[in-house]
Coordinates of N, CA, C and O in Angstrom, one line a residue:
X1 N 58.9 95.9 111.9 CA 59.9 94.9 112.2 C 59.4 93.8 111.3 O 58.3 93.5 111.4
X2 N 60.4 93.2 110.7 CA 60.2 92.0 109.7 C 61.3 91.0 109.8 O 62.5 91.4 109.9
X3 N 60.9 89.7 109.7 CA 61.9 88.6 109.5 C 61.6 87.9 108.3 O 60.4 87.6 108.1
X4 N 62.6 87.7 107.5 CA 62.5 86.8 106.4 C 63.3 85.6 106.5 O 64.6 85.7 106.6
X5 N 62.8 84.4 106.3 CA 63.5 83.2 106.5 C 64.0 82.7 105.1 O 63.4 82.9 104.1
X6 N 65.2 82.0 105.2 CA 65.8 81.5 103.9 C 64.8 80.4 103.3 O 65.0 80.2 102.1
X7 N 63.8 79.9 104.1 CA 63.0 78.8 103.6 C 61.8 79.5 103.0 O 60.6 78.9 102.8
X8 N 61.9 80.7 102.7 CA 60.8 81.5 102.0 C 59.4 81.6 102.7 O 58.3 81.6 102.3
X9 N 59.6 81.8 104.1 CA 58.5 82.4 104.9 C 58.8 83.7 105.6 O 60.1 84.0 105.7
X10 N 57.9 84.5 106.0 CA 58.3 85.7 106.5 C 57.1 86.2 107.4 O 55.9 85.7 107.2
X11 N 57.4 87.0 108.4 CA 56.4 87.5 109.4 C 56.9 88.9 109.7 O 58.1 89.4 109.7
X12 N 56.0 89.7 109.9 CA 56.2 91.2 110.2 C 55.3 91.9 111.1 O 54.0 91.3 111.4
X13 N 55.7 92.9 111.9 CA 54.8 93.5 112.8 C 55.0 94.9 112.6 O 56.1 95.4 112.4
X14 N 53.8 95.7 112.7 CA 53.9 97.1 112.5 C 52.9 97.8 113.7 O 52.1 97.0 114.2
X15 N 53.3 98.9 114.1 CA 52.4 99.6 115.1 C 52.1 101.1 114.4 O 53.0 101.7 113.7
X16 N 51.0 101.5 114.9 CA 50.7 102.9 114.5 C 50.3 103.6 115.9 O 49.7 102.9 116.8
X17 N 50.6 104.9 116.0 CA 50.3 105.5 117.3 C 49.9 106.9 116.9 O 50.5 107.6 116.1
X18 N 48.6 107.4 117.5 CA 48.0 108.6 117.2 C 47.8 109.5 118.6 O 47.1 108.8 119.4
X19 N 48.3 110.6 118.6 CA 48.2 111.4 119.9 C 48.0 112.7 119.6 O 48.3 113.2 118.5
X20 N 47.4 113.6 120.6 CA 47.3 114.9 120.6 C 46.4 115.4 119.3 O 46.8 116.3 118.6
X21 N 45.3 114.6 119.2 CA 44.4 115.0 118.2 C 43.2 115.5 118.5 O 42.6 115.1 119.6
X22 N 42.5 116.3 117.8 CA 41.1 117.1 118.1 C 40.2 116.9 117.0 O 40.8 116.8 115.8
X23 N 38.9 117.1 117.2 CA 37.9 117.4 116.2 C 38.1 118.7 115.7 O 38.6 119.5 116.2
X24 N 37.6 118.7 114.4 CA 37.5 120.2 113.8 C 36.6 121.0 114.5 O 35.5 120.6 114.9
X25 N 36.9 122.3 114.6 CA 36.2 123.3 115.3 C 35.1 123.8 114.4 O 35.1 123.8 113.2
X26 N 34.0 124.4 115.1 CA 33.0 125.0 114.3 C 33.3 126.5 114.3 O 33.4 127.1 115.3
X27 N 33.7 127.0 113.1 CA 34.3 128.4 112.9 C 33.1 129.3 113.4 O 33.6 130.5 114.0
X28 N 31.9 129.2 113.1 CA 30.8 130.2 113.4 C 30.9 130.4 114.9 O 30.5 131.5 115.5
X29 N 31.1 129.4 115.7 CA 31.1 129.6 117.3 C 32.3 130.3 117.8 O 32.4 130.7 119.0
X30 N 33.2 130.6 116.8 CA 34.4 131.4 117.2 C 34.4 132.8 116.7 O 35.4 133.6 116.6
X31 N 33.1 133.3 116.4 CA 33.0 134.7 115.8 C 32.2 135.5 116.8 O 31.6 134.9 117.7
X32 N 32.3 136.8 116.6 CA 31.7 137.7 117.6 C 30.1 137.5 117.6 O 29.5 137.8 118.6
X33 N 29.4 137.1 116.5 CA 28.1 137.0 116.5 C 27.6 135.7 117.3 O 26.4 135.6 117.8
X34 N 28.5 134.9 117.7 CA 28.2 133.8 118.7 C 27.6 134.4 119.9 O 26.7 133.7 120.5
X35 N 28.2 135.3 120.6 CA 27.8 135.9 121.9 C 26.6 136.9 121.8 O 26.1 137.3 122.7
X36 N 26.1 137.3 120.6 CA 25.1 138.1 120.4 C 23.8 137.5 120.4 O 23.5 136.5 119.7
X37 N 22.8 137.9 121.3 CA 21.5 137.5 121.3 C 20.8 138.0 120.1 O 20.6 139.2 119.8
X38 N 20.3 137.1 119.2 CA 19.7 137.5 117.9 C 18.4 138.3 118.3 O 17.9 139.1 117.3
X39 N 17.7 138.2 119.3 CA 16.6 138.9 119.6 C 16.8 140.3 119.9 O 15.9 141.2 119.7
X40 N 17.9 140.5 120.8 CA 18.1 141.9 121.2 C 19.2 142.6 120.4 O 19.5 143.8 120.5
X41 N 20.1 141.8 119.8 CA 21.4 142.4 119.1 C 22.4 142.6 120.2 O 23.5 143.2 119.7
X42 N 22.2 142.4 121.5 CA 23.1 142.7 122.4 C 23.8 141.3 122.9 O 23.3 140.2 122.7
X43 N 25.0 141.5 123.6 CA 25.7 140.3 124.1 C 24.8 139.6 125.2 O 24.2 140.3 125.9
X44 N 24.8 138.3 125.2 CA 24.0 137.5 126.2 C 24.5 137.9 127.5 O 26.0 137.9 127.7
X45 N 23.8 138.2 128.5 CA 24.3 138.7 129.9 C 25.3 137.7 130.5 O 26.4 138.3 131.0
X46 N 25.2 136.4 130.4 CA 26.1 135.5 130.9 C 27.2 135.0 130.0 O 27.8 134.0 130.4
X47 N 27.4 135.6 128.8 CA 28.4 135.2 127.9 C 29.7 136.0 128.2 O 30.3 136.7 127.5
X48 N 30.1 135.6 129.5 CA 31.5 136.2 129.9 C 32.5 135.5 129.2 O 32.2 134.3 128.7
X49 N 33.8 136.0 129.0 CA 34.9 135.3 128.4 C 35.2 133.9 129.0 O 35.3 133.0 128.2
X50 N 35.0 133.8 130.4 CA 35.2 132.6 131.0 C 34.1 131.5 130.5 O 34.6 130.4 130.3
X51 N 32.9 132.0 130.6 CA 31.7 131.0 130.3 C 31.8 130.6 128.8 O 31.5 129.5 128.5
X52 N 32.1 131.5 127.9 CA 32.3 131.2 126.5 C 33.5 130.3 126.3 O 33.4 129.2 125.7
X53 N 34.6 130.5 126.9 CA 35.8 129.6 126.9 C 35.4 128.3 127.3 O 35.8 127.2 126.8
X54 N 34.8 128.2 128.5 CA 34.4 126.7 129.1 C 33.5 126.1 128.2 O 33.5 124.9 128.0
X55 N 32.4 126.7 127.5 CA 31.4 126.1 126.6 C 32.2 125.6 125.4 O 31.8 124.6 124.9
X56 N 33.2 126.4 124.8 CA 33.8 126.1 123.6 C 35.1 125.3 123.8 O 35.8 125.0 122.9
X57 N 35.3 124.8 124.9 CA 36.7 124.1 125.3 C 36.7 122.8 124.4 O 35.8 122.0 124.4
X58 N 37.8 122.6 123.6 CA 37.9 121.4 122.8 C 38.3 120.2 123.7 O 39.0 120.4 124.6
X59 N 37.6 119.1 123.4 CA 38.0 117.9 124.1 C 38.9 117.1 123.2 O 38.5 116.8 122.2
X60 N 40.1 116.7 123.7 CA 41.0 115.9 122.9 C 40.6 114.6 122.7 O 39.8 113.8 123.4
X61 N 40.8 113.9 121.4 CA 40.5 112.6 121.2 C 41.5 111.8 122.0 O 42.6 112.2 122.2
X62 N 41.1 110.6 122.3 CA 42.0 109.7 123.1 C 43.2 109.2 122.2 O 43.1 109.0 121.0
X63 N 44.3 109.2 122.8 CA 45.6 108.6 122.2 C 45.3 107.1 122.1 O 44.8 106.4 123.0
X64 N 46.0 106.6 121.1 CA 45.8 105.1 120.9 C 46.9 104.6 120.1 O 47.6 105.4 119.3
X65 N 47.2 103.3 120.1 CA 48.1 102.6 119.3 C 47.6 101.4 118.8 O 46.5 100.7 119.5
X66 N 47.9 101.0 117.6 CA 47.5 99.7 117.1 C 48.5 98.8 116.7 O 49.7 99.2 116.4
X67 N 48.3 97.5 116.8 CA 49.3 96.5 116.5 C 48.9 95.6 115.2 O 47.7 95.3 115.3
X68 N 49.5 95.6 114.2 CA 49.2 94.9 113.0 C 50.3 93.7 112.7 O 51.6 94.0 112.9
X69 N 49.8 92.6 112.3 CA 50.6 91.5 112.0 C 50.5 91.1 110.6 O 49.3 91.1 109.9
X70 N 51.6 90.7 109.8 CA 51.5 90.2 108.5 C 52.4 89.0 108.4 O 53.6 89.1 108.9
X71 N 52.1 88.1 107.6 CA 53.0 86.8 107.3 C 52.7 86.2 106.1 O 51.8 86.3 105.5
X72 N 53.7 85.3 105.6 CA 53.3 84.5 104.4 C 54.4 83.5 104.2 O 55.4 83.3 105.0
X73 N 54.2 82.8 103.1 CA 55.1 81.7 102.7 C 55.1 81.6 101.2 O 54.0 81.9 100.5
X74 N 56.1 81.3 100.6 CA 56.2 81.0 99.1 C 56.9 79.8 98.8 O 57.8 79.4 99.5
X75 N 56.5 79.3 97.6 CA 57.1 78.2 97.0 C 57.5 78.2 95.5 O 56.8 79.0 94.8
X76 N 58.6 77.6 95.2 CA 59.0 77.6 93.8 C 59.1 76.2 93.4 O 60.1 75.5 93.9
X77 N 58.3 75.6 92.4 CA 58.4 74.4 92.0 C 58.2 74.3 90.6 O 57.2 74.9 90.1
X78 N 59.0 73.6 89.8 CA 58.9 73.4 88.3 C 58.8 74.8 87.6 O 58.0 74.9 86.6
X79 N 59.5 75.7 88.1 CA 59.5 77.0 87.4 C 58.4 77.9 87.7 O 58.2 78.9 87.1
X80 N 57.4 77.4 88.5 CA 56.2 78.2 88.9 C 56.3 78.7 90.3 O 56.9 78.0 91.2
X81 N 55.8 79.9 90.6 CA 56.0 80.5 91.9 C 54.6 80.6 92.5 O 53.6 81.0 91.8
X82 N 54.4 80.3 93.7 CA 53.1 80.2 94.5 C 53.4 80.8 95.8 O 54.5 80.5 96.5
X83 N 52.7 81.9 96.2 CA 52.8 82.5 97.5 C 51.4 82.8 98.1 O 50.4 83.0 97.6
X84 N 51.5 82.8 99.4 CA 50.2 83.1 100.2 C 50.6 84.0 101.4 O 51.8 84.0 101.7
X85 N 49.8 84.9 101.8 CA 50.1 85.6 102.9 C 48.8 86.0 103.7 O 47.7 85.9 103.1
X86 N 48.9 86.3 105.0 CA 47.9 86.8 105.8 C 48.2 88.1 106.6 O 49.4 88.3 106.8
X87 N 47.1 88.8 106.8 CA 47.4 90.1 107.5 C 46.2 90.2 108.6 O 45.1 90.0 108.3
X88 N 46.6 90.7 109.6 CA 45.6 91.0 110.8 C 45.9 92.5 111.2 O 47.0 92.7 111.7
X89 N 45.0 93.2 111.1 CA 45.2 94.8 111.5 C 44.4 95.0 112.7 O 43.3 94.4 112.8
X90 N 44.9 95.9 113.6 CA 44.2 96.2 114.9 C 44.1 94.9 115.8 O 42.9 94.5 116.0
X91 N 45.1 94.3 115.9 CA 45.1 92.8 116.5 C 44.3 92.9 117.9 O 43.6 92.0 118.1
X92 N 44.3 93.8 118.7 CA 43.7 94.0 120.0 C 42.3 94.5 119.8 O 41.6 94.7 121.0
X93 N 41.8 94.7 118.6 CA 40.5 95.2 118.4 C 40.1 96.4 119.3 O 39.1 96.6 119.8
X94 N 41.1 97.4 119.1 CA 41.0 98.6 119.8 C 39.9 99.5 119.3 O 39.7 99.5 118.0
X95 N 39.0 100.1 120.0 CA 38.0 101.1 119.6 C 38.7 102.5 119.5 O 39.1 102.9 120.6
X96 N 38.7 103.2 118.5 CA 39.3 104.5 118.4 C 38.7 105.4 117.5 O 37.9 105.1 116.7
X97 N 38.7 106.8 118.0 CA 38.2 107.9 117.2 C 39.4 108.5 116.2 O 40.4 108.7 116.9
X98 N 39.2 108.6 115.0 CA 40.2 109.2 114.1 C 40.1 110.5 113.8 O 40.8 111.2 113.3
X99 N 38.8 111.1 114.1 CA 38.6 112.6 113.9 C 37.1 112.9 114.1 O 36.2 112.0 114.6
X100 N 36.7 114.0 113.7 CA 35.3 114.4 113.9 C 35.2 115.9 113.7 O 36.1 116.5 113.1
X101 N 34.1 116.4 114.0 CA 33.8 117.9 113.8 C 32.7 118.4 114.8 O 32.0 117.6 115.3
X102 N 32.8 119.6 115.3 CA 31.8 120.3 116.1 C 30.8 120.6 115.2 O 31.0 121.2 114.1
X103 N 29.5 120.4 115.7 CA 28.3 120.9 114.9 C 28.1 122.3 115.0 O 28.4 123.0 116.0
X104 N 27.6 123.0 113.9 CA 27.3 124.5 114.0 C 25.8 124.8 114.0 O 25.4 125.9 113.8
X105 N 25.0 123.7 114.3 CA 23.6 123.9 114.4 C 23.2 124.9 115.5 O 22.2 125.6 115.3
X106 N 23.9 125.0 116.5 CA 23.6 125.9 117.7 C 24.6 127.1 117.4 O 25.6 127.0 118.0
X107 N 24.2 128.1 116.6 CA 25.2 129.1 116.2 C 25.3 130.3 117.2 O 25.9 131.2 116.9
X108 N 24.7 130.2 118.3 CA 24.9 131.3 119.3 C 24.9 130.6 120.7 O 24.6 129.5 121.0
X109 N 25.4 131.5 121.7 CA 26.0 131.0 122.9 C 24.7 130.4 123.7 O 24.7 129.5 124.3
X110 N 23.6 131.2 123.5 CA 22.4 130.7 124.2 C 21.8 129.3 123.8 O 21.5 128.5 124.7
X111 N 21.8 129.1 122.5 CA 21.4 127.8 121.9 C 22.3 126.6 122.4 O 21.9 125.7 122.9
X112 N 23.6 126.9 122.3 CA 24.6 125.9 122.7 C 24.6 125.7 124.2 O 24.7 124.6 124.5
X113 N 24.5 126.7 124.9 CA 24.4 126.5 126.3 C 23.3 125.7 126.7 O 23.4 124.7 127.6
X114 N 22.1 126.2 126.2 CA 20.9 125.3 126.6 C 20.9 123.9 126.1 O 20.5 122.9 126.9
X115 N 21.5 123.5 125.0 CA 21.6 122.2 124.5 C 22.6 121.3 125.4 O 22.4 120.2 125.8
X116 N 23.7 122.0 126.0 CA 24.6 121.5 126.8 C 24.0 121.0 128.2 O 24.4 120.1 128.9
X117 N 23.1 122.0 128.7 CA 22.6 122.0 130.0 C 21.6 120.7 130.1 O 21.3 120.2 131.1
X118 N 21.2 120.1 128.9 CA 20.2 119.0 129.1 C 20.9 117.7 129.5 O 20.3 116.7 129.8
X119 N 22.2 117.7 129.5 CA 23.0 116.5 129.9 C 23.3 115.5 128.7 O 24.3 114.8 128.8
X120 N 22.5 115.6 127.8 CA 22.6 114.7 126.6 C 22.4 115.8 125.3 O 21.3 115.7 124.7
X121 N 23.5 116.4 125.0 CA 23.2 117.4 123.9 C 22.8 116.7 122.5 O 23.4 115.7 122.1
X122 N 21.8 117.4 121.9 CA 21.4 116.9 120.6 C 22.4 117.2 119.6 O 22.4 116.4 118.6
X123 N 23.1 118.2 119.7 CA 24.1 118.7 118.6 C 25.6 118.7 119.2 O 26.3 119.4 118.9
X124 N 25.9 117.5 119.8 CA 27.3 117.5 120.3 C 28.1 117.1 119.1 O 27.7 116.8 118.1
X125 N 29.4 117.2 119.4 CA 30.5 116.8 118.2 C 30.2 115.5 117.7 O 29.7 114.6 118.4
X126 N 30.4 115.3 116.5 CA 30.3 114.0 115.8 C 31.7 113.5 115.5 O 32.6 114.2 115.3
X127 N 31.8 112.2 115.7 CA 33.2 111.6 115.5 C 33.1 110.4 114.5 O 32.2 109.8 114.3
X128 N 34.3 110.2 114.0 CA 34.6 109.1 113.0 C 35.3 108.0 113.8 O 36.3 108.3 114.5
X129 N 35.0 106.7 113.6 CA 35.8 105.6 114.3 C 36.4 104.9 113.3 O 35.9 104.7 112.2
X130 N 37.6 104.3 113.7 CA 38.4 103.4 112.8 C 37.8 102.0 113.1 O 36.9 101.6 113.8
X131 N 38.2 101.2 112.1 CA 37.8 99.8 112.1 C 38.3 99.1 113.3 O 39.4 99.2 113.8
X132 N 37.6 98.0 113.7 CA 38.2 97.0 114.7 C 39.1 96.1 114.1 O 39.6 96.5 113.0
X133 N 39.2 94.9 114.5 CA 40.2 94.0 113.9 C 39.7 93.7 112.6 O 38.5 93.4 112.3
X134 N 40.7 93.7 111.6 CA 40.2 93.2 110.2 C 41.4 92.3 109.8 O 42.6 92.3 110.3
X135 N 41.0 91.5 108.9 CA 42.1 90.6 108.4 C 41.8 90.2 106.9 O 40.6 90.3 106.4
X136 N 42.9 89.8 106.2 CA 42.6 89.2 104.9 C 43.9 88.2 104.7 O 44.9 88.3 105.4

């Protein structure tokens, strides 16, 4: 939305909304070799379909919206044009994740399950974060 005044000033507001977004999956954890114990070549005993599905369940990123403001003023004097403007993005300084990926370092069910049982997985998904409030 934008307003432009006949006296050469203007102000605008924009919003962005992101929803239903997920981190990229680790493709190796979606292969048959994921459930095979490398020591025995057999399926992990507790790698049931339900346990594998629960371990690999994707967590959605949070939905978020951003509010951005922009405005300016211009002057025309003696045939010369002068203008200034200012912009503030992410006005409410929202913290948000824009994407990410699941790590593939734990390439089998046993390793990934053990890492998750620790409570603070060493190889949890990695995320990218957007900027907080910025201005120019």
